[in-house]
PDB file of N, CA and C in Angstrom:
ATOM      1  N   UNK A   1     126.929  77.579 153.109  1.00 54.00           N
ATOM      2  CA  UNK A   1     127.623  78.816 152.852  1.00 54.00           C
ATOM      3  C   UNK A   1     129.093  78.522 152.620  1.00 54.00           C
ATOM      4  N   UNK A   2     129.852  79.208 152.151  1.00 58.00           N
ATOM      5  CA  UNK A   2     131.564  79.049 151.080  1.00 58.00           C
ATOM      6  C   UNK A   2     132.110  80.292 152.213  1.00 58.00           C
ATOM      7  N   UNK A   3     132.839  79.496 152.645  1.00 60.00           N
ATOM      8  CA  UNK A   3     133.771  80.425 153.101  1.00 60.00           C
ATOM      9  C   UNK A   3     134.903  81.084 152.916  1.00 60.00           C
ATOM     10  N   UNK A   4     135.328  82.355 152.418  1.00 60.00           N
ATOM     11  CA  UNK A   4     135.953  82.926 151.898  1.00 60.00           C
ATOM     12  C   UNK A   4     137.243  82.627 152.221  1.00 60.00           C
ATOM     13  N   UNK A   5     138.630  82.422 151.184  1.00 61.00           N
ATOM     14  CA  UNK A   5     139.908  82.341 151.520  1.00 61.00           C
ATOM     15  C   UNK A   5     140.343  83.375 151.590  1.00 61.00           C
ATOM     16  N   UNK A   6     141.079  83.474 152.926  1.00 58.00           N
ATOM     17  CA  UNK A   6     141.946  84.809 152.746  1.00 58.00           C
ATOM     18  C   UNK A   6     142.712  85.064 151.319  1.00 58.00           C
ATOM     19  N   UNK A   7     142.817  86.159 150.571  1.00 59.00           N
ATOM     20  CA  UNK A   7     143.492  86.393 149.982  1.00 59.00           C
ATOM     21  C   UNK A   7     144.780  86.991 150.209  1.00 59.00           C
ATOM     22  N   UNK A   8     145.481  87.148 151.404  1.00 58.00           N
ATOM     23  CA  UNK A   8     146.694  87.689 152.021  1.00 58.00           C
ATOM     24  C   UNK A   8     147.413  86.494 152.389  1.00 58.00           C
ATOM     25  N   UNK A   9     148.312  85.946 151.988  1.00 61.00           N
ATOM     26  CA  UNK A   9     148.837  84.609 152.684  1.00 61.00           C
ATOM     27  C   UNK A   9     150.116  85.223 154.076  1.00 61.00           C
ATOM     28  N   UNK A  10     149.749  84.600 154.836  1.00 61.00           N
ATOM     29  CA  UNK A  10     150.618  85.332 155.957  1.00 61.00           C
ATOM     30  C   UNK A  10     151.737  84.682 156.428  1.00 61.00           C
ATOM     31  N   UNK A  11     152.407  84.069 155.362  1.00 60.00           N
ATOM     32  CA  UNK A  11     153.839  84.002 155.857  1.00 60.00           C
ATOM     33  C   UNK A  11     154.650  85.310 155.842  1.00 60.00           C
ATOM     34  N   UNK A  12     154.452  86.345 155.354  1.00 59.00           N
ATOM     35  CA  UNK A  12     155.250  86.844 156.097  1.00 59.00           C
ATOM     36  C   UNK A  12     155.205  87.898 157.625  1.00 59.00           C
ATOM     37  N   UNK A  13     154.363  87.046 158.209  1.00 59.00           N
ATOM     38  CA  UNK A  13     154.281  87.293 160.108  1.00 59.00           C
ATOM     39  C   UNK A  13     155.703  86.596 160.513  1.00 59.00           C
ATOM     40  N   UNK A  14     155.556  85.475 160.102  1.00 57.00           N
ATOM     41  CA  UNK A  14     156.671  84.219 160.364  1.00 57.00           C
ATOM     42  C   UNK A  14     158.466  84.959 160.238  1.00 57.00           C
ATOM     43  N   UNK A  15     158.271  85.530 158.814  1.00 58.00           N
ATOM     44  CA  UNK A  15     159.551  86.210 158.591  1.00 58.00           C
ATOM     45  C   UNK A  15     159.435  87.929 158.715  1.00 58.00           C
ATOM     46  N   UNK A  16     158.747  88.408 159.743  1.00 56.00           N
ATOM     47  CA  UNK A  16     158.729  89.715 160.172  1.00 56.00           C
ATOM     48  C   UNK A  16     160.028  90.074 160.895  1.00 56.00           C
ATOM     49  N   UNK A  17     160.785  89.371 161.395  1.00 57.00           N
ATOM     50  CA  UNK A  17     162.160  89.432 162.026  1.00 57.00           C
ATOM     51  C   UNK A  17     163.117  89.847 161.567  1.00 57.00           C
ATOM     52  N   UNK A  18     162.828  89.498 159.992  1.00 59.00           N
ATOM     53  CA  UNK A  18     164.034  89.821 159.026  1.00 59.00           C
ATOM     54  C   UNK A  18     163.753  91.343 158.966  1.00 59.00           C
ATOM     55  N   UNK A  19     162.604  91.836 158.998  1.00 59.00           N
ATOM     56  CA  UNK A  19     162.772  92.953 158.338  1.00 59.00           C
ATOM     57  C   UNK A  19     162.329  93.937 159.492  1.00 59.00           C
ATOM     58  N   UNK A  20     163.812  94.466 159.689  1.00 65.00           N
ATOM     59  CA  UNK A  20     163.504  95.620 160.480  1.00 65.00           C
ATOM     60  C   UNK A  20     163.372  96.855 160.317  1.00 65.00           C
ATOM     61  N   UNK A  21     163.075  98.022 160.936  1.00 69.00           N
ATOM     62  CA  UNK A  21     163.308  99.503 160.230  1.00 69.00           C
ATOM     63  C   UNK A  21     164.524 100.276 160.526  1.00 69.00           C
ATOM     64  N   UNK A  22     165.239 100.948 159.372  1.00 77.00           N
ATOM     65  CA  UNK A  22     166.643 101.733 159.936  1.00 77.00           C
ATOM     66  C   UNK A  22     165.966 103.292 160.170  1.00 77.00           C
ATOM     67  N   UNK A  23     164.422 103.313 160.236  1.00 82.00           N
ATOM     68  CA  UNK A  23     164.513 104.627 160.990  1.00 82.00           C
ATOM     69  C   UNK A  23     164.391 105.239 162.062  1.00 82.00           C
ATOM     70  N   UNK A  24     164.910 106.190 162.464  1.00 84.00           N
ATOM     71  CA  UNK A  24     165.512 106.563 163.366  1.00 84.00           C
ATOM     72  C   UNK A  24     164.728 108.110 164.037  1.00 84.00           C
ATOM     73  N   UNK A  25     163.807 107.841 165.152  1.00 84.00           N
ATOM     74  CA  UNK A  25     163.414 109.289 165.501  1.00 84.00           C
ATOM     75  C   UNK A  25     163.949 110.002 165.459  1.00 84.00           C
ATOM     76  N   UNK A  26     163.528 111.717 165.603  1.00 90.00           N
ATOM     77  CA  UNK A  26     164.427 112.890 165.818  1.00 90.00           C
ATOM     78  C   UNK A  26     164.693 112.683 167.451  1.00 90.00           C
ATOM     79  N   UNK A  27     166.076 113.378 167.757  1.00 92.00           N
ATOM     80  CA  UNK A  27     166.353 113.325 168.913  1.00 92.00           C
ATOM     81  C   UNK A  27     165.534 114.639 169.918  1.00 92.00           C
ATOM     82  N   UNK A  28     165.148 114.231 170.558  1.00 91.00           N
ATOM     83  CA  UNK A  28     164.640 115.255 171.853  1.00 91.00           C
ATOM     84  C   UNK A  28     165.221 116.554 171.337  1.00 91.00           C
ATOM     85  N   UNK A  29     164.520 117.053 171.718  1.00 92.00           N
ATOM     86  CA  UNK A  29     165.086 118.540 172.132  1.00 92.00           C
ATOM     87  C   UNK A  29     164.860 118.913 173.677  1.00 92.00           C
ATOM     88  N   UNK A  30     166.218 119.408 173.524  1.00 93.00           N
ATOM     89  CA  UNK A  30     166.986 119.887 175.375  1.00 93.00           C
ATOM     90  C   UNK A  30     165.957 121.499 175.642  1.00 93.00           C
ATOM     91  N   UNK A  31     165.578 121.167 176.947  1.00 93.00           N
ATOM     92  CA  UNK A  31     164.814 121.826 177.568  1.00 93.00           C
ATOM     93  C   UNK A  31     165.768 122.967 177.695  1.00 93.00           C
ATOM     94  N   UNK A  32     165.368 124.405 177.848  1.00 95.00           N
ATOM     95  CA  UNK A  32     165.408 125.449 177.778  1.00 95.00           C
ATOM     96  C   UNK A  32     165.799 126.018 179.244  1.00 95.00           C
ATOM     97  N   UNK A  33     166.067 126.747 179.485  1.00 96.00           N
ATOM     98  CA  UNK A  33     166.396 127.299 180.772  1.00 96.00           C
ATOM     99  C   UNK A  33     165.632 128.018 181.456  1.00 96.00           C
ATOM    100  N   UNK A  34     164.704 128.528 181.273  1.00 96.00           N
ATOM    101  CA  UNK A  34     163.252 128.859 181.368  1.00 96.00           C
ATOM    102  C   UNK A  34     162.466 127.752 182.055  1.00 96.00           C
ATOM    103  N   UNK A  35     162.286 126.904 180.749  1.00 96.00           N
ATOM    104  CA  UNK A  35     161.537 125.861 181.000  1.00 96.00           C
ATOM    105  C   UNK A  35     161.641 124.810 182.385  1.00 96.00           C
ATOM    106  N   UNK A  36     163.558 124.675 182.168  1.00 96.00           N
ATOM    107  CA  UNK A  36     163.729 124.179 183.708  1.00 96.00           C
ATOM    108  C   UNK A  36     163.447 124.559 184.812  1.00 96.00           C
ATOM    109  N   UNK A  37     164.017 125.974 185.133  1.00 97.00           N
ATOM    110  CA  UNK A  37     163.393 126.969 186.315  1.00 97.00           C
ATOM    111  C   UNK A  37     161.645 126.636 186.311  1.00 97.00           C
ATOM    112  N   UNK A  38     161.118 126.745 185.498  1.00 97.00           N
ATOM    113  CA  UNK A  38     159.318 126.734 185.061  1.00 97.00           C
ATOM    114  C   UNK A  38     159.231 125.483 186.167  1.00 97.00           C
ATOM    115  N   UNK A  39     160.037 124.296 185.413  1.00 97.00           N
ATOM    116  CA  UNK A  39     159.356 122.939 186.106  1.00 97.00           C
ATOM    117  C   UNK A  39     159.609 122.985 187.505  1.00 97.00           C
ATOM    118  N   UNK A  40     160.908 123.099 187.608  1.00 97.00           N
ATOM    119  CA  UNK A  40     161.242 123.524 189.549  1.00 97.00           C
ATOM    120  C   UNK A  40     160.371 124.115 190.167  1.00 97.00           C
ATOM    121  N   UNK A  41     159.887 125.115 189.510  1.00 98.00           N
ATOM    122  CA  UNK A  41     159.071 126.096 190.027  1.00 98.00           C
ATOM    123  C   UNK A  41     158.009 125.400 190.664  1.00 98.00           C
ATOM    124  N   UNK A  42     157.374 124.690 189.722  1.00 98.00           N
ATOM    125  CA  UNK A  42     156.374 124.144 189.720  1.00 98.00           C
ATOM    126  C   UNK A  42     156.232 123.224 190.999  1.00 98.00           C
ATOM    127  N   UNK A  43     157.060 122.290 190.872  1.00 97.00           N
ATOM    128  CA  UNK A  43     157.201 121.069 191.693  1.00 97.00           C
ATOM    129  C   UNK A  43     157.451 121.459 193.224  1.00 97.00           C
ATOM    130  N   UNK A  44     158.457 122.805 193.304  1.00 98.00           N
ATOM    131  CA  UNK A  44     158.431 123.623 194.742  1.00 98.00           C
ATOM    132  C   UNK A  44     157.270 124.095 195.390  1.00 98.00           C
ATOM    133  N   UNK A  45     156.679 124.446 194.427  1.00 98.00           N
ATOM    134  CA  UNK A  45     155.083 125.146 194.892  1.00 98.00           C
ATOM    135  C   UNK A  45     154.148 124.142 195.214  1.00 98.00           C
ATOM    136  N   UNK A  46     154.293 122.815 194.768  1.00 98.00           N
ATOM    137  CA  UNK A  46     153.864 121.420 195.003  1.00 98.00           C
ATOM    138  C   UNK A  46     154.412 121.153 196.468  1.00 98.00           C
ATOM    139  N   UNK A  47     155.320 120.704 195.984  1.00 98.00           N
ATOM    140  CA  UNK A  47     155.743 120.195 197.413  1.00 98.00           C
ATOM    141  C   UNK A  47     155.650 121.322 198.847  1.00 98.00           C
ATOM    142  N   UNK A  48     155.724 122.621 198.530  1.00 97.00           N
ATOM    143  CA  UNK A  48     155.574 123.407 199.282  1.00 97.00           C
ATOM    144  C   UNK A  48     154.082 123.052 200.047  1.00 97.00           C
ATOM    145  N   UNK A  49     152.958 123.249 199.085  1.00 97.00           N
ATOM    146  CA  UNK A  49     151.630 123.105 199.406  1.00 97.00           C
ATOM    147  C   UNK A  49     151.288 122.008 200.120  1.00 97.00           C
ATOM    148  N   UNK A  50     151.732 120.679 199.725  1.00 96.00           N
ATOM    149  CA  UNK A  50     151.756 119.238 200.658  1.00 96.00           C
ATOM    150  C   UNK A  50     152.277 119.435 202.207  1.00 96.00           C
ATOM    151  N   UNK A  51     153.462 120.672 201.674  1.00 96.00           N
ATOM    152  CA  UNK A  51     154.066 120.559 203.684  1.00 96.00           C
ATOM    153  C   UNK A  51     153.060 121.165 204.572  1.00 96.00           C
ATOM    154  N   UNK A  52     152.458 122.517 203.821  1.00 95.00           N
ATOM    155  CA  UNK A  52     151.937 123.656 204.515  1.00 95.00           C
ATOM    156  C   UNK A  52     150.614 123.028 205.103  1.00 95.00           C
ATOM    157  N   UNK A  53     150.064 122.170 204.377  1.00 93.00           N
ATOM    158  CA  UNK A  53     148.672 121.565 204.432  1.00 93.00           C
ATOM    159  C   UNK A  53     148.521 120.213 205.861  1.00 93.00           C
ATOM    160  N   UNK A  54     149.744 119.949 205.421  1.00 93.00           N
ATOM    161  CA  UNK A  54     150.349 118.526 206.831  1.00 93.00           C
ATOM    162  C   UNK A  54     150.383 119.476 207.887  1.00 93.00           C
ATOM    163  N   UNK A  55     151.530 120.501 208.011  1.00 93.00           N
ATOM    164  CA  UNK A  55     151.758 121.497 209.165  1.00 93.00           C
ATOM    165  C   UNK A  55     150.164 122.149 209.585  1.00 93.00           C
ATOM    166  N   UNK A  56     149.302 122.593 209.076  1.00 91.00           N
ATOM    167  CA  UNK A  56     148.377 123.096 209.285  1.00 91.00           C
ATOM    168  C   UNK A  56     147.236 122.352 209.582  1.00 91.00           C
ATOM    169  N   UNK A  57     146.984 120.668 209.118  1.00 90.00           N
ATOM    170  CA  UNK A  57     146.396 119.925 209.182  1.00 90.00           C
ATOM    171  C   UNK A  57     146.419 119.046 210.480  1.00 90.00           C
ATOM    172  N   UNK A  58     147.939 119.379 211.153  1.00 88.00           N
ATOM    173  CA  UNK A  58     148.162 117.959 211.863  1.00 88.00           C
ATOM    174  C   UNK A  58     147.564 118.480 213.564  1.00 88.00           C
ATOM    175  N   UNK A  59     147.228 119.376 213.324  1.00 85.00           N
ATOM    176  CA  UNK A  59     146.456 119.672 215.090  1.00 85.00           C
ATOM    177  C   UNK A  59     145.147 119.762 214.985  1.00 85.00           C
ATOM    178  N   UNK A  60     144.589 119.553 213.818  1.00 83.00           N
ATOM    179  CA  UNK A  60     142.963 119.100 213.915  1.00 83.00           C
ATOM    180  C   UNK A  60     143.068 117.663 213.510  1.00 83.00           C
ATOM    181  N   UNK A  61     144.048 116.728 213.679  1.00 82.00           N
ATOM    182  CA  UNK A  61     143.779 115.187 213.360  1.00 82.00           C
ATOM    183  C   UNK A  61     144.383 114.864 215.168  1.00 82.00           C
ATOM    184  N   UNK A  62     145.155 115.802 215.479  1.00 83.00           N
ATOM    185  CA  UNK A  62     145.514 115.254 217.032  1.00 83.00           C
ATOM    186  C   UNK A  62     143.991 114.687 217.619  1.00 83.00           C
ATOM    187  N   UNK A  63     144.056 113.940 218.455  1.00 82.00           N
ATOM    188  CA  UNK A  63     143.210 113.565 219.541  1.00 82.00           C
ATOM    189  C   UNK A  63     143.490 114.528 220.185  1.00 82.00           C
ATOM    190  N   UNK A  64     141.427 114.926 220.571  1.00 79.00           N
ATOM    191  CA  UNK A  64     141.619 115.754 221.878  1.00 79.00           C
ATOM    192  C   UNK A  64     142.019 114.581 223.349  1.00 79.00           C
ATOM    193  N   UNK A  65     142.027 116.360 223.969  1.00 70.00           N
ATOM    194  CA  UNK A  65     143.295 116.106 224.978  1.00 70.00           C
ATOM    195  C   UNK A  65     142.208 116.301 226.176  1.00 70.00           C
ATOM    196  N   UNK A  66     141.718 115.470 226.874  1.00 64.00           N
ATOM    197  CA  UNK A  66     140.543 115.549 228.106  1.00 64.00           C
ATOM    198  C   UNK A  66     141.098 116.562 229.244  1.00 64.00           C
ATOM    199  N   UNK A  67     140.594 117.060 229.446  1.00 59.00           N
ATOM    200  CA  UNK A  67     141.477 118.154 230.887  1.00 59.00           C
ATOM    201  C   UNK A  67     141.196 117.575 232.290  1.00 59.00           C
ATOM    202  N   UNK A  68     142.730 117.956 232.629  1.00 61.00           N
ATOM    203  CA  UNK A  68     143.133 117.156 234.529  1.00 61.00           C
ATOM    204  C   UNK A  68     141.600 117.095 235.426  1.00 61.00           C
ATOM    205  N   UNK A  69     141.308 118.214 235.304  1.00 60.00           N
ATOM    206  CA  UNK A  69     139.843 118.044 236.252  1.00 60.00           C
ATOM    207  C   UNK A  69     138.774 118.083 235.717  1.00 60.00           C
ATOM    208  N   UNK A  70     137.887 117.536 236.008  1.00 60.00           N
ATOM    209  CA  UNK A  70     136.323 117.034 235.753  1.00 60.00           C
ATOM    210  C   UNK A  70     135.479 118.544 235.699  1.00 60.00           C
ATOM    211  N   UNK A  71     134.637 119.134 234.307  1.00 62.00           N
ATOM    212  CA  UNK A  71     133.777 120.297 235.478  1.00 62.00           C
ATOM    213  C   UNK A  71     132.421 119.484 235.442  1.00 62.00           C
ATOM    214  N   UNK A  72     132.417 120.133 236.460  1.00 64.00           N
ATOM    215  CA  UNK A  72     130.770 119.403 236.996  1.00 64.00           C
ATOM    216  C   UNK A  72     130.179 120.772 237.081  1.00 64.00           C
ATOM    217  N   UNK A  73     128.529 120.670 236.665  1.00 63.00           N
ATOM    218  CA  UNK A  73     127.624 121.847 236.912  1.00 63.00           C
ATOM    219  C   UNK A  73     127.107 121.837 238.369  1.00 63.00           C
ATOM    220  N   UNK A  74     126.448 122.814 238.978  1.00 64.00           N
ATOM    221  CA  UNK A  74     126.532 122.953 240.363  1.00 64.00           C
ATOM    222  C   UNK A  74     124.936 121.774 240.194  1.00 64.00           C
ATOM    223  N   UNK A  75     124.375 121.874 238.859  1.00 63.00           N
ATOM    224  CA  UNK A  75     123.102 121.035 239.442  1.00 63.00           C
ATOM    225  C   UNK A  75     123.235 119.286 239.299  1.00 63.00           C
ATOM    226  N   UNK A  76     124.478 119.020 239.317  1.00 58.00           N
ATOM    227  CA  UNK A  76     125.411 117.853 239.684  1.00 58.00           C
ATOM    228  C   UNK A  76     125.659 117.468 240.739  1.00 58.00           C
ATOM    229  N   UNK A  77     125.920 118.577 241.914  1.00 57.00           N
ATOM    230  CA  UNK A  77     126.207 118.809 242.779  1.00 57.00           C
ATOM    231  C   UNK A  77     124.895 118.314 243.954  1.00 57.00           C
ATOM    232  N   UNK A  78     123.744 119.261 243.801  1.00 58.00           N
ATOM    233  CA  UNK A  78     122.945 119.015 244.666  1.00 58.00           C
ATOM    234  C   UNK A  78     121.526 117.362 244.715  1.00 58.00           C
TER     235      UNK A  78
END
């Protein structure tokens, strides 16, 4: 079987350096005042929810707490 020659000769990979591009993205566009309040918003109600969930969470991860005296049933007793 003949194996095909590239027909693309690739020197220019070698001299890809030379050629750079002068174009130039559009610049951002500045967020809105809306939009900022929006994101705050957002991220408060976030972080809000993480505290409320810790605060509300953290007395069912406590270890119970064994109490000072023992109860014993009276049929323990006899």
């Amino acid at each position: 079987m003949f194996r095909r020659r590239e027909a693309v000769p690739f020197a220019f990979v070698a001299e890809a350096d030379r050629f750079r591009s002068n174009v130039v993205p559009p610049p951002r566009e500045r967020a809105t005042v809306s939009q900022l309040a929006a994101r705050s918003l957002v991220g408060l109600t976030v972080v809000a929810g993480l505290a409320g969930s810790l605060l509300l969470g953290l007395p069912a991860l406590a270890p119970e707490q064994t109490p000072s005296h023992s109860q014993q049933t009276e049929a323990a007793h006899r």
